[in-house]
Amino acid sequence: MQFLASYLLPLSALLLPAHGHTLNNAIPPSQDPWYKAPPGFESAAPGTIFRIRPDPSNITAVVSAAAAYNILFRTTDTRYRPSWAVTTLLLPKSPIGAKSNGTKSGDGKAALLSYQIPYNTADVDASPSYILSTVLAEEFLGNPPFTDGIVEALSRGWYVNVPDFEGPLASFAAGPQEGYAVLDSVRAALSSDPFPSTLEETRYAMWGYSGGSIASTFAAELQASYAQELDFAGAAIGGLVPNVTTIFSDPRSIVSGLIPAGLLGLTSQYPEAREFLLGQLKTEGPYNITGFLATLHLNVDEALVHYTGQNFEEYFVNGLDAVFKAPELARVFGNNGYQGYHGIPQMPVFAYKAIKDDATAGIADSDEVISRYCGVGANILYHRNSIGGHTDELINGAPRALDFLAAALDGSFAEKYNTTGCTWVDVAVNITASAIA
Ligand SMILES: *[C@@H]1O[C@H](CO)[C@@H](O)[C@H](O)[C@H]1NC(C)=O
Ligand SMILES: *[C@@H]1O[C@H](CO)[C@@H](O)[C@H](O)[C@H]1NC(C)=O
Ligand SMILES: *[C@@H]1O[C@H](CO)[C@@H](O)[C@H](O)[C@H]1NC(C)=O
Ligand SMILES: *[C@@H]1O[C@H](CO)[C@@H](O)[C@H](O)[C@H]1NC(C)=O
Ligand SMILES: *[C@@H]1O[C@H](CO)[C@@H](O)[C@H](O)[C@H]1NC(C)=O
Ligand SMILES: *[C@@H]1O[C@H](CO)[C@@H](O)[C@H](O)[C@H]1NC(C)=O
């Protein structure tokens, strides 16, 4: 056997391509059996790891990680039923806090960032675990790639967790689904073999912008009731979407191309509401059910391009308003679409938004939800930026979010930020041009 083994080893090495890192062996989730939960998964505790594998794409080369893993874990769906989801765990080359090796800073505690990407899709094959090294690593309409945040976090020595929080049905905009998946992804990541530290020896925080902030904010609200053992050092939420209908009720906004994915995502776990929705769509003419359902095979960038300039009123027999006001959908929006009703964030929060946010019809709904949290004792630093819109604030807010997260993750938070109460600050930050250049 010794002979055989030493004979086979070079042979199998020959089968590997010379530049292993450029290989992308990922199979779309809808076709990859790895993405199925094992029989009996329902009885496992939330956060339980069912499978773990080295990420089959070249994501480690794309973001300069030491290693990357996909983890399939038990979670809970938006109707509070047992479910599962996948996350990608990325290891930094030089972790902070790693004991006995290469400690860059910190006090011996490791740092993990749960990074919620606004992947805004109704197509499970457009989940981050599958498109992180390709679509999400590319610029889009002048915006930097979402992987930039991961590169930055890894370079700071943080572990990074990137959950497919929409779950196996791509339930875009389904708040509890997304929040539970984030919380369980953190449980899974922290308990996985590649993660070197214990819960107690680790600081962890969340970051999400726009669609990513929906997931982060619901996770922040749900943590106290669902994952009591987790003690987040902070949550940075930008471009907040406290009321999902503000996006969907403007048929011509900069994000209106996400209306089909949003309505299909929201109804993905409610068959009767889905049936009602489909019945509201026209069956012929230029804006019909076929065109609406095309989004089931589009990633976020493709959907925004595909539906550019379309008026979503046109798709519906009785107009868009009839859909938003329909009693058949009221409970779906009620249970999934509004923040400020599922719990109170227990961790320090940095919230940031453009006053003239053009995706969510301004900042009023964010002021409202922040006031609601602050009224019951939350600890929030809230920056309202007078410059730019929704897309600008993604870039303008990133350095301030990173400062907050760094303080939360390296233990210096109490020296730099208020640890109780709320601070509202009107800022005027414009770095858009320099960030894009
Ligand atoms: C990763 O793989 C993709 C193809 O799947 C390729 O376009 C890209 O250049 C690769 N990136 C790196 C850094 O190897
Ligand atoms: C220490 O970290 C470096 C990279 O920063 C790595 O190459 C080396 O293998 C590590 N050593 C141990 C003992 O973990
Ligand atoms: C959400 O926004 C809509 C307007 O788009 C408004 O009619 C509704 O009352 C809001 N719902 C909540 C719960 O804030
Ligand atoms: C439905 O819309 C598509 C464009 O999305 C168009 O190609 C097709 O002809 C339309 N179907 C009918 C029956 O009008
Ligand atoms: C802390 O709170 C005080 C009082 O509200 C405020 O003046 C100060 O700017 C806050 N500091 C930070 C770093 O937010
Ligand atoms: C932000 O900066 C860019 C580039 O310097 C400039 O074109 C733009 O007008 C500025 N926006 C505001 C609102 O000041």
XYZ file of C-alpha atoms and ligand atoms in Angstrom:
521
model
C 0.000 0.000 0.000
C 2.868 2.302 0.780
C 4.120 1.797 -2.749
C 0.719 2.333 -4.266
C 0.118 5.476 -2.315
C 3.404 7.056 -3.283
C 2.791 6.030 -6.866
C -0.734 7.455 -6.956
C 0.086 10.747 -5.311
C 2.082 12.269 -8.172
C -0.468 10.868 -10.602
C -3.363 12.643 -8.935
C -1.210 15.758 -8.735
C -0.817 15.555 -12.494
C -4.571 15.645 -12.885
C -4.703 19.054 -11.250
C -4.303 22.019 -13.564
C -1.054 23.924 -13.265
C -2.868 27.019 -12.023
C -5.361 25.557 -9.602
C -6.530 28.967 -8.443
C -8.009 29.974 -11.787
C -10.281 26.957 -11.854
C -13.975 27.422 -11.189
C -15.513 24.046 -10.410
C -18.694 25.418 -8.876
C -21.987 23.858 -9.938
C -25.188 25.976 -9.786
C -26.987 25.353 -6.461
C -30.161 24.194 -8.242
C -28.137 21.367 -9.820
C -25.635 20.621 -7.075
C -26.703 17.788 -4.724
C -24.365 19.273 -2.112
C -26.998 22.002 -1.572
C -29.639 19.583 -0.248
C -30.188 19.104 3.474
C -29.866 15.517 4.707
C -32.979 13.539 5.695
C -34.133 14.338 9.200
C -32.522 17.788 9.167
C -35.587 19.215 10.905
C -34.637 17.760 14.259
C -31.147 19.303 14.378
C -30.636 22.487 16.383
C -30.492 25.750 14.420
C -26.908 26.466 13.373
C -25.967 22.763 13.184
C -23.488 22.086 10.382
C -24.612 19.392 7.922
C -21.840 19.678 5.350
C -18.662 21.624 4.830
C -16.384 21.668 1.788
C -13.565 23.777 0.408
C -15.229 26.380 -1.821
C -15.029 24.919 -5.346
C -14.470 28.286 -7.057
C -11.316 30.412 -7.169
C -12.665 32.832 -4.542
C -9.500 32.563 -2.431
C -7.492 34.016 -5.329
C -10.146 36.646 -6.068
C -10.254 38.085 -2.536
C -6.798 37.036 -1.269
C -8.054 34.643 1.379
C -6.001 31.923 3.031
C -8.871 29.474 2.480
C -12.608 29.417 1.775
C -15.300 26.941 2.770
C -18.970 26.438 1.993
C -21.042 25.365 4.974
C -24.577 23.961 4.785
C -26.415 24.472 8.073
C -29.786 24.187 9.734
C -31.838 27.359 9.948
C -35.470 28.498 10.110
C -37.575 29.825 7.255
C -39.759 32.899 7.139
C -42.781 30.905 8.366
C -40.791 29.639 11.351
C -40.366 26.128 9.922
C -37.070 24.174 9.985
C -34.985 24.914 6.908
C -31.371 25.115 5.779
C -29.019 27.568 4.107
C -25.425 27.885 2.930
C -22.679 30.283 3.893
C -19.164 30.931 2.671
C -16.485 31.279 5.331
C -13.290 33.042 4.269
C -10.081 32.856 6.280
C -7.672 35.811 6.426
C -4.016 35.228 5.642
C -2.952 36.972 8.808
C -5.728 36.813 11.402
C -5.855 39.293 14.264
C -5.878 37.728 17.648
C -4.671 34.358 16.432
C -2.781 33.026 19.406
C 0.926 32.303 19.006
C 1.080 33.433 15.414
C 1.159 36.685 13.477
C -1.012 38.704 15.828
C -1.463 42.015 14.048
C -3.321 43.795 16.809
C -6.103 43.223 19.252
C -6.001 41.445 22.563
C -5.964 37.772 21.645
C -9.556 37.649 20.434
C -10.295 36.623 16.860
C -12.648 38.739 14.718
C -15.435 37.597 12.428
C -17.452 39.840 10.131
C -20.774 38.567 8.821
C -21.069 40.415 5.526
C -24.538 40.491 4.012
C -24.366 41.146 0.275
C -27.407 42.793 -1.375
C -27.802 39.984 -3.860
C -31.493 40.816 -4.343
C -32.632 37.943 -6.527
C -35.364 35.332 -6.861
C -32.898 32.903 -8.457
C -31.098 30.531 -6.087
C -28.378 30.193 -8.726
C -27.529 33.848 -8.120
C -26.656 33.236 -4.450
C -23.280 34.513 -3.194
C -21.845 31.046 -2.522
C -22.083 30.461 -6.270
C -21.424 33.891 -7.874
C -19.072 35.508 -5.346
C -15.969 34.935 -7.467
C -17.621 36.059 -10.718
C -20.622 38.449 -10.862
C -20.188 39.824 -7.346
C -16.465 40.345 -7.958
C -17.130 42.679 -10.896
C -17.902 46.377 -11.082
C -21.467 47.168 -12.030
C -22.473 50.498 -13.580
C -19.467 52.195 -12.025
C -20.087 50.734 -8.571
C -17.247 48.842 -6.944
C -17.576 45.050 -6.674
C -19.154 43.682 -3.498
C -16.024 41.617 -2.954
C -14.168 44.885 -2.160
C -15.654 44.813 1.340
C -14.438 41.243 1.780
C -10.929 42.060 0.564
C -10.807 44.958 3.018
C -12.063 42.853 5.932
C -9.624 40.000 5.221
C -6.735 42.439 4.930
C -7.601 43.659 8.428
C -7.221 40.110 9.698
C -10.948 39.409 10.092
C -12.633 36.130 9.231
C -15.530 36.787 6.858
C -18.848 34.992 6.729
C -20.965 35.580 3.594
C -24.363 33.906 4.008
C -26.850 32.996 1.289
C -29.470 34.455 3.610
C -32.350 34.219 1.140
C -32.169 30.460 1.612
C -32.920 27.636 -0.833
C -36.028 29.323 -2.296
C -34.274 32.655 -2.895
C -36.781 34.405 -0.628
C -35.591 37.934 -1.379
C -37.069 40.526 1.013
C -38.481 37.913 3.423
C -37.180 39.521 6.617
C -37.349 36.715 9.210
C -35.954 34.176 6.718
C -32.974 36.439 6.111
C -32.424 37.284 9.768
C -32.542 33.656 10.915
C -30.170 32.568 8.161
C -27.664 35.261 9.159
C -27.789 34.260 12.824
C -27.436 30.554 12.061
C -24.636 31.227 9.574
C -22.705 32.926 12.366
C -23.378 29.994 14.688
C -22.214 27.573 11.993
C -19.122 29.583 11.036
C -17.987 30.005 14.631
C -18.408 26.305 15.421
C -16.824 25.017 12.206
C -13.469 23.224 12.249
C -11.651 25.845 10.120
C -12.563 28.546 12.639
C -9.804 28.438 15.254
C -11.322 30.214 18.245
C -14.208 29.607 20.584
C -17.280 31.805 20.850
C -15.861 33.423 23.968
C -12.525 34.144 22.301
C -14.111 35.843 19.307
C -15.676 39.198 18.543
C -18.207 39.184 15.746
C -20.187 41.858 13.989
C -22.501 42.288 11.006
C -22.468 44.589 8.001
C -25.117 45.033 5.357
C -26.090 47.734 2.891
C -29.458 48.069 1.125
C -30.742 44.525 0.476
C -27.939 43.351 2.756
C -29.193 45.668 5.499
C -32.575 43.930 5.414
C -30.815 40.706 6.426
C -28.538 42.390 8.989
C -31.351 44.382 10.574
C -33.702 41.422 10.907
C -30.826 39.432 12.397
C -30.235 42.272 14.860
C -33.931 42.309 15.793
C -34.274 38.524 16.059
C -31.037 37.768 17.941
C -32.446 38.235 21.448
C -35.302 35.797 20.894
C -33.595 33.289 18.597
C -29.881 33.205 19.330
C -29.482 34.318 22.939
C -25.954 32.910 23.191
C -24.685 35.236 20.467
C -23.252 38.510 21.699
C -22.535 40.681 18.665
C -19.943 43.416 19.075
C -21.828 45.587 16.597
C -23.953 45.888 13.482
C -23.406 48.374 10.658
C -26.536 48.868 8.579
C -26.574 51.255 5.635
C -29.143 52.293 3.040
C -31.832 50.933 5.346
C -35.049 49.502 3.954
C -37.359 49.603 7.005
C -40.505 49.322 4.889
C -40.089 47.179 1.822
C -43.196 48.545 0.131
C -41.551 51.954 -0.255
C -39.320 50.306 -2.837
C -42.041 48.378 -4.522
C -44.563 51.199 -4.552
C -42.522 53.398 -6.890
C -42.793 51.728 -10.281
C -40.011 53.875 -11.784
C -37.326 54.249 -9.136
C -33.646 53.319 -9.607
C -34.349 49.927 -8.058
C -37.753 49.233 -9.608
C -36.117 46.487 -11.718
C -36.073 44.514 -8.472
C -39.871 44.596 -8.078
C -40.421 41.212 -9.770
C -37.671 39.546 -7.681
C -39.047 41.182 -4.543
C -42.625 40.084 -5.058
C -41.577 36.580 -6.080
C -39.111 36.368 -3.181
C -41.706 37.554 -0.680
C -44.291 35.044 -1.909
C -41.821 32.155 -2.323
C -42.953 30.569 0.949
C -46.656 31.440 0.641
C -48.254 29.385 -2.168
C -51.660 31.093 -1.946
C -50.194 34.573 -2.046
C -47.998 33.505 -4.962
C -51.022 32.246 -6.845
C -52.857 35.513 -6.215
C -49.827 37.500 -7.411
C -49.520 35.511 -10.624
C -53.254 35.954 -11.242
C -52.775 39.729 -11.161
C -50.295 39.653 -14.040
C -51.320 40.275 -17.627
C -51.026 37.284 -19.920
C -50.402 39.219 -23.113
C -49.064 42.512 -24.369
C -45.494 43.741 -23.997
C -45.536 43.575 -20.170
C -46.855 40.144 -19.269
C -46.348 37.263 -16.873
C -43.587 35.738 -19.013
C -41.497 38.885 -18.791
C -42.172 39.191 -15.052
C -41.117 35.597 -14.390
C -37.931 36.082 -16.411
C -36.436 37.394 -13.172
C -36.408 33.827 -11.815
C -33.291 33.373 -13.944
C -31.633 36.742 -13.424
C -29.030 37.847 -10.915
C -29.267 41.291 -9.317
C -27.217 43.068 -11.985
C -29.023 41.346 -14.837
C -32.451 42.206 -13.400
C -31.594 45.890 -13.005
C -30.445 46.011 -16.633
C -33.223 43.802 -18.020
C -36.065 45.907 -16.619
C -34.466 49.352 -17.123
C -37.010 52.040 -17.873
C -40.038 49.790 -17.527
C -43.094 51.008 -15.647
C -44.249 48.174 -13.418
C -47.835 49.455 -13.404
C -48.047 47.954 -16.867
C -47.601 44.357 -15.780
C -50.703 44.172 -13.595
C -54.314 43.811 -14.636
C -55.413 46.232 -11.909
C -52.154 48.144 -11.506
C -49.421 47.858 -8.908
C -51.390 49.578 -6.172
C -54.002 46.827 -6.216
C -51.230 44.357 -5.424
C -49.932 46.382 -2.487
C -53.382 46.918 -1.054
C -54.618 43.349 -1.629
C -55.750 41.551 1.537
C -54.255 38.364 0.031
C -50.795 39.909 0.408
C -51.237 42.054 3.509
C -50.068 39.344 5.899
C -47.080 38.520 3.715
C -45.936 42.144 3.755
C -46.864 42.441 7.429
C -44.806 39.469 8.576
C -41.834 40.036 6.287
C -41.502 43.582 5.098
C -41.398 45.931 8.089
C -38.573 46.523 10.543
C -39.113 47.561 14.121
C -41.587 44.806 15.003
C -39.526 41.656 15.615
C -37.291 42.732 18.456
C -34.809 45.326 19.646
C -31.142 45.277 18.572
C -29.047 44.447 21.634
C -25.680 45.262 20.039
C -24.285 48.715 19.223
C -25.609 49.805 15.823
C -24.157 52.178 13.258
C -26.932 53.199 10.866
C -26.207 55.363 7.844
C -28.357 56.644 5.056
C -28.592 59.393 2.465
C -31.277 61.911 3.373
C -32.267 61.960 -0.299
C -32.182 58.167 -0.670
C -33.771 57.550 -4.061
C -34.451 53.848 -3.568
C -36.639 54.142 -0.484
C -38.346 57.496 -1.116
C -36.130 59.475 1.267
C -35.147 58.991 4.883
C -38.426 59.381 6.771
C -39.028 55.659 7.264
C -35.472 55.203 8.579
C -35.843 58.100 11.012
C -38.985 56.381 12.218
C -37.472 52.947 12.816
C -34.356 54.402 14.464
C -36.585 56.486 16.765
C -38.542 53.364 17.574
C -35.387 51.467 18.593
C -34.003 54.474 20.474
C -37.252 54.903 22.366
C -36.670 51.522 24.016
C -33.028 51.961 24.918
C -31.034 50.792 21.905
C -27.448 52.013 21.380
C -27.296 53.603 17.941
C -25.069 56.030 16.107
C -27.167 57.318 13.214
C -25.543 59.264 10.364
C -27.857 61.081 7.957
C -25.875 62.178 4.920
C -27.074 65.308 3.122
C -25.009 64.386 0.060
C -25.889 61.840 -2.576
C -28.515 59.142 -2.995
C -28.820 55.428 -2.318
C -25.967 54.314 -4.562
C -23.639 57.124 -3.474
C -24.083 56.278 0.187
C -22.920 52.711 -0.466
C -19.518 54.250 -1.200
C -19.699 57.342 1.012
C -20.671 55.322 4.070
C -18.203 52.460 3.745
C -15.208 54.079 5.529
C -17.381 55.167 8.468
C -18.901 51.694 8.669
C -15.427 50.144 8.631
C -14.222 52.475 11.414
C -17.183 51.425 13.543
C -16.688 47.720 12.781
C -12.947 47.907 13.452
C -13.558 49.440 16.883
C -16.212 46.813 17.626
C -13.959 43.971 16.520
C -10.683 45.033 18.141
C -12.115 45.849 21.547
C -11.588 49.613 21.408
C -15.280 50.430 20.928
C -15.889 51.867 24.378
C -12.961 54.276 23.962
C -14.255 55.636 20.667
C -18.040 55.408 20.683
C -20.912 55.879 23.095
C -21.938 52.567 24.587
C -25.413 53.675 25.568
C -28.148 55.748 24.020
C -28.528 57.207 20.578
C -26.574 59.854 18.719
C -28.095 61.386 15.591
C -25.632 63.219 13.368
C -26.298 65.045 10.104
C -23.154 64.632 8.018
C -22.047 65.914 4.617
C -19.717 63.277 3.235
C -18.785 63.133 -0.436
C -16.063 60.705 -1.393
C -18.028 59.163 -4.258
C -15.748 60.455 -6.974
C -12.473 59.421 -5.356
C -13.810 55.981 -4.423
C -14.863 55.222 -7.983
C -11.680 56.530 -9.604
C -11.355 33.206 -11.291
O -12.046 32.431 -12.245
C -12.703 33.189 -13.243
C -13.430 32.246 -14.151
O -14.305 31.445 -13.443
C -11.709 34.023 -14.020
O -12.393 34.849 -14.931
C -10.913 34.881 -13.085
O -9.875 35.543 -13.777
C -10.283 34.050 -11.961
N -9.677 34.982 -11.024
C -8.505 34.738 -10.414
C -7.989 35.822 -9.524
O -7.908 33.698 -10.536
C 1.724 31.784 10.820
O 1.148 32.669 9.844
C 1.771 32.636 8.589
C 1.058 33.630 7.675
O 0.839 34.835 8.348
C 1.722 31.231 7.994
O 2.428 31.192 6.784
C 2.307 30.227 8.977
O 2.102 28.932 8.461
C 1.629 30.353 10.314
N 2.260 29.446 11.283
C 1.552 28.682 12.109
C 2.349 27.842 13.058
O 0.336 28.656 12.121
C -45.033 51.312 4.483
O -45.035 52.287 3.466
C -46.313 52.477 2.856
C -46.124 53.489 1.746
O -45.282 52.973 0.776
C -47.331 52.945 3.883
O -48.598 53.048 3.269
C -47.391 51.935 5.028
O -48.226 52.448 6.051
C -46.010 51.672 5.608
N -46.101 50.569 6.554
C -45.474 50.557 7.717
C -45.717 49.383 8.593
O -44.721 51.449 8.069
C -44.963 38.610 -23.373
O -43.846 39.484 -23.192
C -42.711 39.109 -23.917
C -41.603 40.103 -23.541
O -41.258 39.911 -22.175
C -43.006 39.115 -25.406
O -41.871 38.696 -26.090
C -44.170 38.176 -25.672
O -44.530 38.271 -27.036
C -45.363 38.548 -24.813
N -46.408 37.547 -24.969
C -47.657 37.820 -25.377
C -48.605 36.657 -25.463
O -48.014 38.942 -25.657
C -21.684 60.551 22.366
O -22.866 61.175 22.823
C -22.749 62.591 22.974
C -24.064 63.092 23.576
O -25.153 62.671 22.805
C -22.448 63.226 21.621
O -22.283 64.615 21.765
C -21.177 62.600 21.050
O -20.954 63.093 19.759
C -21.308 61.100 20.999
N -20.047 60.503 20.530
C -19.958 59.671 19.500
C -18.598 59.193 19.155
O -20.931 59.335 18.835
C -19.519 65.103 -4.885
O -18.240 65.101 -5.501
C -18.277 65.004 -6.899
C -16.846 64.921 -7.413
O -16.012 65.842 -6.780
C -19.014 66.189 -7.498
O -19.121 66.031 -8.893
C -20.409 66.266 -6.885
O -21.055 67.437 -7.353
C -20.335 66.287 -5.378
N -21.702 66.249 -4.850
C -22.147 67.134 -3.971
C -23.608 67.015 -3.624
O -21.454 67.995 -3.471
